Tab-separated table of C-alpha atoms in Angstrom:
chain	number	residue	atom	x	y	z
M	45	MET	CA	99.069	76.227	99.777
M	46	VAL	CA	98.713	76.586	96.274
M	47	ASN	CA	99.356	73.209	94.587
M	48	GLN	CA	102.245	72.887	92.030
M	49	PHE	CA	100.826	71.976	88.772
M	50	HIS	CA	102.044	71.560	85.103
M	51	LEU	CA	100.229	72.013	81.906
M	52	PRO	CA	100.647	69.973	78.418
M	53	TYR	CA	103.405	71.976	76.416
M	54	CYS	CA	101.157	71.438	73.190
M	55	LEU	CA	97.343	70.618	72.748
M	56	VAL	CA	96.298	69.546	68.846
M	57	ILE	CA	93.028	69.039	67.929
M	58	GLU	CA	92.174	68.990	64.163
M	59	GLU	CA	91.468	67.059	61.177
M	60	GLY	CA	94.488	64.988	59.874
M	61	ALA	CA	96.893	65.535	62.688
M	62	CYS	CA	98.301	62.099	62.581
M	63	GLU	CA	99.465	62.939	59.312
M	64	ARG	CA	101.606	65.696	60.335
M	65	LEU	CA	102.526	64.287	63.669
M	66	ASN	CA	106.127	64.530	63.392
M	67	GLU	CA	105.729	68.089	62.561
M	68	ILE	CA	103.677	68.441	65.714
M	69	LEU	CA	106.322	66.598	68.371
M	70	ALA	CA	108.948	68.562	66.612
M	71	ASP	CA	107.342	71.936	68.348
M	72	CYS	CA	106.656	69.849	71.241
M	73	ILE	CA	109.760	68.288	71.944
M	74	PRO	CA	113.015	70.174	70.315
M	75	GLU	CA	115.364	67.667	68.197
M	76	ILE	CA	112.745	64.630	68.525
M	77	GLU	CA	114.054	62.977	65.549
M	78	GLU	CA	117.478	62.457	66.962
M	79	LYS	CA	116.090	61.205	70.247
M	80	LYS	CA	115.028	57.238	70.814
M	81	VAL	CA	111.478	57.166	71.017
M	82	LEU	CA	109.313	54.390	72.198
M	83	ILE	CA	105.801	53.999	70.246
M	84	ALA	CA	103.662	51.965	72.956
M	85	THR	CA	100.567	50.662	71.825
M	86	GLU	CA	98.510	47.238	71.351
M	87	PRO	CA	98.467	44.442	68.803
M	88	ALA	CA	94.611	44.957	67.573
M	89	LEU	CA	95.951	48.841	66.340
M	90	VAL	CA	99.158	47.788	64.619
M	91	LYS	CA	97.198	47.165	61.733
M	92	ILE	CA	94.303	49.962	61.879
M	93	MET	CA	97.192	52.610	62.509
M	94	GLN	CA	99.723	50.999	60.010
M	95	ASP	CA	100.228	53.728	57.745
M	96	TYR	CA	100.225	56.505	60.499
M	97	LEU	CA	103.222	53.928	62.680
M	98	GLU	CA	105.092	53.592	59.720
M	99	GLU	CA	104.950	57.316	58.724
M	100	MET	CA	105.814	58.088	62.152
M	101	LYS	CA	108.638	55.388	62.665
M	102	ARG	CA	110.232	56.669	58.920
M	103	ASP	CA	110.481	60.159	60.337
M	104	LEU	CA	111.748	58.993	63.935
M	105	PRO	CA	114.870	57.120	62.440
M	106	ARG	CA	115.626	56.031	66.311
M	107	SER	CA	112.019	54.825	67.372
M	108	GLU	CA	110.648	51.514	68.259
M	109	THR	CA	107.445	49.594	68.391
M	110	TYR	CA	106.346	48.385	71.969
M	111	LEU	CA	103.370	46.317	72.368
M	112	LEU	CA	101.057	46.246	75.436
M	113	GLU	CA	99.286	43.116	76.389
M	114	GLU	CA	97.623	44.234	79.204
M	115	ASN	CA	96.332	47.461	81.326
M	116	SER	CA	98.322	46.796	84.732
M	117	PHE	CA	100.632	48.034	87.195
M	118	ASP	CA	103.011	44.820	86.257
M	119	GLU	CA	102.901	45.861	82.634
M	120	ALA	CA	103.595	49.313	83.167
M	121	MET	CA	106.566	48.586	85.354
M	122	GLU	CA	107.719	46.157	82.598
M	123	LEU	CA	107.373	48.992	80.115
M	124	ALA	CA	109.560	51.454	82.733
M	125	LYS	CA	112.153	48.944	83.014
M	126	TYR	CA	112.504	48.391	79.541
M	127	ILE	CA	112.744	52.573	79.203
M	128	CYS	CA	115.423	52.761	81.565
M	129	MET	CA	117.382	49.835	80.401
M	130	ASN	CA	117.165	50.699	76.769
M	131	ASP	CA	118.212	54.584	77.159
M	132	CYS	CA	114.847	55.587	75.823
M	133	GLU	CA	114.166	59.720	75.905
M	134	VAL	CA	110.465	59.896	74.673
M	135	ILE	CA	107.207	57.655	74.958
M	136	ILE	CA	104.455	57.881	72.650
M	137	GLY	CA	100.976	56.368	73.537
M	138	VAL	CA	98.863	55.405	70.828
M	139	GLY	CA	95.415	53.988	71.623
M	140	GLY	CA	92.432	53.873	73.908
M	141	GLY	CA	92.501	54.693	77.902
M	142	LYS	CA	94.159	51.348	78.634
M	143	VAL	CA	97.050	51.743	76.605
M	144	LEU	CA	97.538	55.487	77.345
M	145	ASP	CA	97.394	54.689	80.952
M	146	VAL	CA	99.995	52.348	81.051
M	147	ALA	CA	102.200	54.435	78.570
M	148	LYS	CA	101.508	57.258	80.837
M	149	TYR	CA	102.609	55.878	84.080
M	150	ALA	CA	105.531	54.209	82.731
M	151	GLY	CA	106.613	57.492	81.476
M	152	PHE	CA	106.453	58.871	84.706
M	153	VAL	CA	108.348	56.254	86.235
M	154	GLY	CA	111.209	56.422	83.328
M	155	LYS	CA	110.895	60.202	83.847
M	156	ILE	CA	110.762	60.982	80.502
M	157	PRO	CA	108.460	63.181	77.964
M	158	TYR	CA	105.126	61.486	77.321
M	159	ILE	CA	102.937	62.119	74.265
M	160	CYS	CA	99.263	61.184	74.246
M	161	VAL	CA	97.869	60.226	70.691
M	162	PRO	CA	93.959	58.858	71.649
M	163	THR	CA	92.267	56.671	69.071
M	164	THR	CA	89.218	56.969	71.135
M	165	LEU	CA	87.354	59.165	73.501
M	166	SER	CA	85.913	57.051	76.322
M	167	ASN	CA	87.309	59.058	79.649
M	168	ASP	CA	89.112	61.689	80.574
M	169	SER	CA	92.307	59.911	81.208
M	170	LEU	CA	94.196	61.472	78.040
M	171	ALA	CA	94.834	64.546	80.081
M	172	SER	CA	94.527	63.408	83.610
M	173	PRO	CA	97.631	63.232	86.135
M	174	VAL	CA	96.488	59.859	87.309
M	175	SER	CA	96.677	56.322	85.798
M	176	VAL	CA	94.035	53.552	86.416
M	177	LEU	CA	95.669	50.282	86.546
M	178	GLY	CA	94.852	46.417	87.054
M	179	THR	CA	96.357	44.938	90.151
M	180	VAL	CA	95.888	41.936	91.709
M	181	GLY	CA	93.205	39.476	90.154
M	182	ASP	CA	90.479	42.398	88.573
M	183	ALA	CA	91.111	45.170	91.171
M	184	ARG	CA	92.142	48.244	89.799
M	185	LYS	CA	94.144	51.121	91.651
M	186	THR	CA	94.552	54.435	90.649
M	187	LEU	CA	97.877	55.866	90.641
M	188	LYS	CA	99.223	59.524	90.645
M	189	CYS	CA	101.748	60.369	87.814
M	190	LYS	CA	102.237	63.426	85.301
M	191	ILE	CA	100.119	65.041	82.974
M	192	PRO	CA	101.193	64.314	79.212
M	193	THR	CA	104.072	66.516	77.849
M	194	GLY	CA	101.944	66.676	74.682
M	195	ILE	CA	98.210	65.865	73.441
M	196	VAL	CA	97.858	64.991	69.932
M	197	VAL	CA	93.887	64.145	68.706
M	198	ASP	CA	93.075	63.579	65.236
M	199	VAL	CA	89.442	64.281	64.421
M	200	ASN	CA	89.590	61.996	61.431
M	201	VAL	CA	90.919	59.043	63.642
M	202	ILE	CA	88.524	59.241	66.602
M	203	MET	CA	85.605	59.680	63.911
M	204	GLY	CA	86.316	55.631	63.361
M	205	ALA	CA	85.747	55.061	67.220
M	206	PRO	CA	82.801	52.754	68.239
M	207	ILE	CA	79.889	55.101	69.308
M	208	MET	CA	79.857	53.396	72.591
M	209	HIS	CA	83.299	54.611	73.335
M	210	LEU	CA	82.156	58.154	72.674
M	211	GLN	CA	78.988	57.998	74.590
M	212	SER	CA	81.298	56.611	77.922
M	213	GLY	CA	83.536	59.762	77.178
M	214	ILE	CA	80.263	61.459	77.398
M	215	GLY	CA	79.094	59.737	80.656
M	216	ASP	CA	82.685	60.583	82.458
M	217	THR	CA	82.332	64.189	81.276
M	218	ILE	CA	78.454	64.832	82.712
M	219	SER	CA	79.517	62.765	85.845
M	220	LYS	CA	80.943	66.000	86.976
M	221	TYR	CA	77.776	67.124	87.633
M	222	THR	CA	77.562	65.114	90.939
M	223	ALA	CA	81.175	65.127	91.551
M	224	LEU	CA	81.540	68.753	92.032
M	225	TYR	CA	78.537	68.661	94.339
M	226	ASP	CA	80.358	66.405	96.255
M	227	TRP	CA	83.836	68.279	96.228
M	228	LYS	CA	82.163	71.213	97.685
M	229	LEU	CA	80.478	68.655	100.634
M	230	ASP	CA	83.663	67.251	101.426
M	231	ALA	CA	85.116	70.739	101.561
M	232	ALA	CA	82.592	71.752	103.753
M	233	HIS	CA	83.126	68.591	106.021
M	234	ARG	CA	86.818	69.270	106.292
M	235	LYS	CA	86.572	72.913	106.629
M	236	ASP	CA	88.595	73.067	103.501
M	237	ARG	CA	88.507	75.137	100.515
M	238	VAL	CA	87.371	74.063	97.159
M	239	ASP	CA	90.118	75.583	94.188
M	240	ASP	CA	87.957	78.124	92.432
M	241	PHE	CA	90.049	77.424	89.116
M	242	SER	CA	89.852	73.918	88.960
M	243	TYR	CA	86.237	73.955	89.590
M	244	LEU	CA	85.717	76.402	87.208
M	245	LEU	CA	87.244	73.891	84.711
M	246	SER	CA	85.663	71.007	85.489
M	247	ASP	CA	82.226	72.922	85.321
M	248	MET	CA	83.337	74.233	81.926
M	249	ALA	CA	83.956	70.782	80.925
M	250	LEU	CA	80.499	69.727	81.537
M	251	THR	CA	78.762	72.838	80.418
M	252	SER	CA	80.212	73.099	76.638
M	253	LEU	CA	79.465	69.377	76.316
M	254	CYS	CA	75.712	69.976	77.704
M	255	TYR	CA	74.757	72.788	75.856
M	256	ASN	CA	76.350	72.630	72.758
M	257	GLU	CA	73.893	72.145	69.777
M	258	GLU	CA	75.848	69.493	67.858
M	259	LYS	CA	74.164	66.399	69.113
M	260	SER	CA	75.487	64.236	66.367
M	261	LEU	CA	78.330	61.986	67.842
M	262	LYS	CA	79.864	61.243	64.146
M	263	SER	CA	80.069	64.917	63.477
M	264	LYS	CA	83.610	66.266	63.413
M	265	GLU	CA	82.279	69.311	65.468
M	266	PHE	CA	80.867	67.112	68.307
M	267	ILE	CA	84.411	65.406	68.396
M	268	LYS	CA	86.390	68.586	68.925
M	269	ILE	CA	83.810	69.706	71.520
M	270	LEU	CA	83.822	66.105	73.637
M	271	THR	CA	88.038	66.636	73.463
M	272	GLN	CA	88.148	69.736	74.779
M	273	SER	CA	85.622	68.537	77.718
M	274	LEU	CA	87.506	65.587	78.423
M	275	VAL	CA	91.096	67.433	78.649
M	276	LEU	CA	89.476	70.247	80.689
M	277	GLY	CA	88.329	67.501	82.641
M	278	GLY	CA	91.736	66.217	82.865
M	279	LEU	CA	93.844	69.789	83.639
M	280	ALA	CA	90.801	70.458	86.683
M	281	MET	CA	92.554	67.405	88.369
M	282	GLU	CA	95.976	68.625	87.442
M	283	ILE	CA	95.490	71.919	89.131
M	284	ALA	CA	93.377	70.673	92.053
M	285	GLY	CA	95.764	68.212	92.810
M	286	ASN	CA	93.902	65.323	93.013
M	287	SER	CA	90.749	63.883	91.375
M	288	ARG	CA	87.785	65.430	93.324
M	289	PRO	CA	86.838	67.904	90.583
M	290	SER	CA	85.923	64.937	88.392
M	291	SER	CA	85.113	61.814	90.676
M	292	GLY	CA	82.338	61.616	93.491
M	293	SER	CA	79.938	59.248	94.839
M	294	GLU	CA	79.089	58.644	91.001
M	295	HIS	CA	82.626	56.806	90.570
M	296	LEU	CA	82.323	55.160	93.904
M	297	PHE	CA	79.132	53.263	92.771
M	298	CYS	CA	81.628	52.528	89.456
M	299	HIS	CA	84.111	51.440	91.678
M	300	SER	CA	81.827	49.114	93.516
M	301	LEU	CA	80.539	47.601	90.328
M	302	GLU	CA	83.903	46.747	89.193
M	303	GLU	CA	85.364	45.280	92.473
M	304	ASN	CA	82.264	43.062	93.447
M	305	TYR	CA	80.525	42.540	90.157
M	306	LYS	CA	83.141	41.496	87.796
M	307	GLU	CA	80.479	39.960	85.391
M	308	ILE	CA	79.035	42.876	84.653
M	309	LYS	CA	80.705	44.304	81.491
M	310	ILE	CA	79.622	48.494	81.223
M	311	SER	CA	82.686	50.762	80.788
M	312	HIS	CA	83.705	53.311	83.029
M	313	GLY	CA	81.616	56.297	81.395
M	314	MET	CA	78.596	54.481	81.163
M	315	ALA	CA	78.586	53.469	84.667
M	316	THR	CA	79.707	56.662	86.112
M	317	ALA	CA	76.848	58.426	84.014
M	318	MET	CA	74.397	55.590	85.619
M	319	GLY	CA	75.838	56.764	88.924
M	320	SER	CA	75.268	60.151	88.550
M	321	LEU	CA	71.361	59.818	87.645
M	322	VAL	CA	71.502	58.471	91.361
M	323	SER	CA	73.697	60.649	93.051
M	324	SER	CA	72.040	63.901	91.773
M	325	ARG	CA	68.518	62.387	93.424
M	326	LEU	CA	70.165	61.817	96.815
M	327	GLN	CA	71.972	65.181	96.103
M	328	GLY	CA	68.286	66.778	95.611
M	329	GLN	CA	69.565	68.473	92.467
M	330	ASP	CA	67.874	68.512	89.020
M	331	VAL	CA	68.075	65.143	87.435
M	332	GLU	CA	66.038	66.100	84.566
M	333	ARG	CA	69.029	67.919	83.392
M	334	LEU	CA	70.806	64.890	83.417
M	335	GLU	CA	68.444	62.709	81.536
M	336	LYS	CA	67.582	64.988	78.772
M	337	ILE	CA	71.475	64.689	78.054
M	338	VAL	CA	71.417	61.054	78.347
M	339	ARG	CA	68.426	61.031	75.758
M	340	ALA	CA	70.029	63.691	73.669
M	341	TYR	CA	73.143	61.467	73.114
M	342	GLY	CA	71.217	58.250	72.842
M	343	MET	CA	72.806	56.630	76.031
M	344	ASP	CA	71.368	53.627	77.333
M	345	LEU	CA	71.222	53.863	80.942
M	346	ARG	CA	68.726	51.452	82.138
M	347	PRO	CA	70.314	49.066	84.690
M	348	MET	CA	68.564	45.869	83.705
M	349	ASN	CA	69.852	46.324	80.048
M	350	TRP	CA	73.728	45.836	81.213
M	351	GLY	CA	72.591	42.830	83.493
M	352	ILE	CA	72.433	45.065	86.619
M	353	THR	CA	69.359	43.559	88.468
M	354	LYS	CA	67.827	45.689	91.144
M	355	GLU	CA	69.714	43.181	93.783
M	356	ILE	CA	73.122	43.890	92.281
M	357	PHE	CA	71.941	47.901	91.717
M	358	ILE	CA	71.173	47.864	95.791
M	359	ASP	CA	74.219	46.143	96.944
M	360	ALA	CA	76.502	48.036	94.528
M	361	TRP	CA	75.417	51.388	96.202
M	362	LEU	CA	75.147	49.946	99.904
M	363	ARG	CA	78.859	49.054	99.612
M	364	ALA	CA	80.013	51.808	97.088
M	365	ALA	CA	81.434	54.260	100.238
M	366	ASP	CA	83.529	51.530	101.487
M	367	THR	CA	85.400	51.646	97.669
M	368	ARG	CA	87.440	54.760	99.166
M	369	LYS	CA	86.668	55.070	102.766
M	370	ASP	CA	88.751	58.502	102.557
M	371	ARG	CA	86.244	60.151	100.225
M	372	TYR	CA	83.552	62.175	102.078
M	373	THR	CA	80.448	62.281	99.486
M	374	ILE	CA	76.753	62.371	99.685
M	375	LEU	CA	76.839	58.908	100.743
M	376	ASN	CA	78.094	59.823	104.272
M	377	GLU	CA	75.054	62.156	104.724
M	378	VAL	CA	72.023	60.047	103.398
M	379	ASP	CA	70.036	57.204	104.883
M	380	LEU	CA	70.676	54.752	101.934
M	381	THR	CA	67.846	51.984	102.492
M	382	GLU	CA	66.930	49.212	100.221
M	383	GLN	CA	63.640	50.713	99.738
M	384	ARG	CA	64.747	53.784	98.265
M	385	LEU	CA	67.483	52.674	96.281
M	386	GLY	CA	64.773	49.879	94.667
M	387	GLU	CA	62.357	52.689	94.038
M	388	ILE	CA	65.493	54.773	92.209
M	389	TYR	CA	66.435	51.365	90.473
M	390	GLY	CA	62.429	51.511	89.084
M	391	GLN	CA	62.569	54.994	88.046
M	392	LEU	CA	65.769	54.367	86.194
M	393	GLN	CA	63.919	51.607	84.430
M	394	ASP	CA	61.114	53.861	83.460
M	395	ARG	CA	62.215	57.186	82.739
M	396	LEU	CA	65.304	56.371	80.756
M	397	VAL	CA	63.267	55.312	77.845
């Protein structure tokens, strides 16, 4: 059975895109200047994006700003309630991954078009059909929703993003190296099939980033390449109807850290990249390929430098499979021992210098 999927109506990646945002939106949503538009962002960005937001509101006379306080399911539902009670017709998310996830899910619940305007590129959520939201305490849940109606990326805005955020976006992209392997493993185990087209898109996201010659994270050309890779990753999930093209055992390690070691402050993308360096070893893949990319982009993935001790590292991996028991990965086929994981931990500390 073929999965029914949607694609963004518009995708714009260019310098100064925010300066002509209303022109772009007019092409994406006819008569948008007459619609009631909700601009969802966070307090910290109001001052940084003040000129863009004010110009947007001038050209969208029925628009208003909604400030988000946290990345949680409750916040998304409050926003969805506001959308429904105030007859909002379009929602525009302006911000990083957390803002975009909340706005995306609220737009889905409220059944209105959602426009994504990222201010950083830390993961592939900008184009994905899922939102990762906080639930009880520090726990998070991945919820299905709809892919954005439009994606507008201003290269000049992204140029101002912290290097660490861009490295996180790289990490979420290179983690597809092990995710795709696990997807094939899962398909063979279930006697199912891998969607060829979504596999191709995810692999393209990986290779276009890995084999491009531009390694300066603050170059405009690199930002365009990273954006394209993250969008391709999101579209691959939409076409597959699940997150398998982008999420495997490396993501289970990330989830295990998030759920069991909340004191560890490492971004999603960096954690999944670290996970891929381990999963590729367990899968018998060429780990040097990943290590070369990590070094080229100056990514520090030595566990101890993130406060991840050998004990935490081993325990997180031993508990990783339990974070998604429905997900079949290399972790279901290898004998994980403390000794083996300890050896890998040492390799990460020694080789990634």
